[in-house]
Amino acid sequence: MKLKSVIYLISMMTLAGCSGQKQASVAVEEQSGQWILGPFVRPEGVNPVISPQPTTFQCPMRKQPVRWEESDTFNPAATVKDGKIVVLYRAEDNSAQGIGKRTSRIGYAESTDGVTMSQADAPVLFPSEDDFKEIEWEGGCEDPRVAMTEDGLYVMLYTAWNRNLPRLAVATSRDLKNWTKHGLAFAKAYNGRFANIASKSASIVTGVKDGRLVIEKVAGKYFMYWGENAVCAATSDNLTDWAPVLNENNELREIAKPRSGYFDSRLTECGPPAIKTVNGIVLLYNGKNGYKEERDPAYPAGAYCAGQFLFDANDPYKVLDRLDKPFFVPEAAFEKSGQYKDGTVFIEGLAYFKNKLYLYYGCADSQVAVAICDDNIDSKLKTHN
């Protein structure tokens, strides 16, 4: 749908070609009610905040030491624990060449300021000699999103990749370092009907309570948006077993889809945990531009830029509004060079820390960076005690 009024975007680099010329701040349409979260601003001189390291780890799958984050570190989750931001990121070894052909493991980094990161020497979630070999070997564990319950249980939705079929899987932890795997998110629903469909990118609905961003129920159930080819939904009673929401034809209910002529003409891939605000539920997502006539010519073909949806808090399937222009685009050189050279700011991690929102994102499938929103953000979030 078209927005009717205008908001600002942060200054951004031109995306056409390789000139690197700085553009002036660009006016984008502004939503009445000011529901959009932002602006998210890259702090100067700190990005990328996580980069590949040569550390080794005794891999239970390979039965030998592996430089598990030697090639690329990207697509991060983020949360808060004990006064620190913790970033859980996808790391790839150098076992092969090409996107999706290496083994991915989930690394751990923490920060007291959200910017200066201390990376752990070993991954915290990885393919192992366990009950989940069939879904994780040899592609591994990819693209985590993490959210926390009120009582301090951390829930991770990640992509289990066996190099045949990507599927959403669940893990839980109390300390963010030791994780219990629960298997496929959709394994039990509808007698296993959706256990073997391609699925990824799950964004659990959260809200701010007592100064923390925590998982909240919608109409008595836990609720998540998921998917990349369209925004779908799923509900749960226990956070580990999820049932995809179906339409009147007993098929997956597609709440929103890519749009021809827009920055999200190819994909609408869910980003970090959705968040309740005073205006409704805001879902940040990753829009992929198309390659042919369906693309938005203002952005490179195949580029990933970030958008926002506003859903009705009482009817989470109802789209109230949607940005027609991205609020975040590939700008820096390292966001446009790496494994994915068409340009990528792939948002997955959102942390509420010291009254600011910290947005962590993957840069060209190669490194991790951060952007921060402190522009009176508490006036937009729906907070309660």
PDB file of C-alpha atoms in Angstrom, residues 61 80-81 87 91 97 181 202 242 271 286 309 327 378:
ATOM      1  CA  MET A  61      31.238 -33.552  13.123  1.00  0.00           C
ATOM      2  CA  VAL A  80      20.670  -8.580  26.758  1.00  0.00           C
ATOM      3  CA  LYS A  81      21.961 -10.464  29.795  1.00  0.00           C
ATOM      4  CA  VAL A  87      25.333 -11.099  19.889  1.00  0.00           C
ATOM      5  CA  ALA A  91      30.103 -18.051  11.332  1.00  0.00           C
ATOM      6  CA  GLN A  97      33.571 -22.105  -1.781  1.00  0.00           C
ATOM      7  CA  LYS A 181      18.239 -28.296  20.890  1.00  0.00           C
ATOM      8  CA  ALA A 202      11.312 -16.501  12.480  1.00  0.00           C
ATOM      9  CA  TRP A 242       4.988 -24.228  16.615  1.00  0.00           C
ATOM     10  CA  GLY A 271      14.121  -9.860  10.509  1.00  0.00           C
ATOM     11  CA  ASN A 286      14.710  -7.803   4.798  1.00  0.00           C
ATOM     12  CA  PHE A 309       5.527  -3.451   8.576  1.00  0.00           C
ATOM     13  CA  PHE A 327      14.736   2.663   6.083  1.00  0.00           C
ATOM     14  CA  ASP A 378      10.675   5.039  24.549  1.00  0.00           C
TER      15      ASP A 378
END
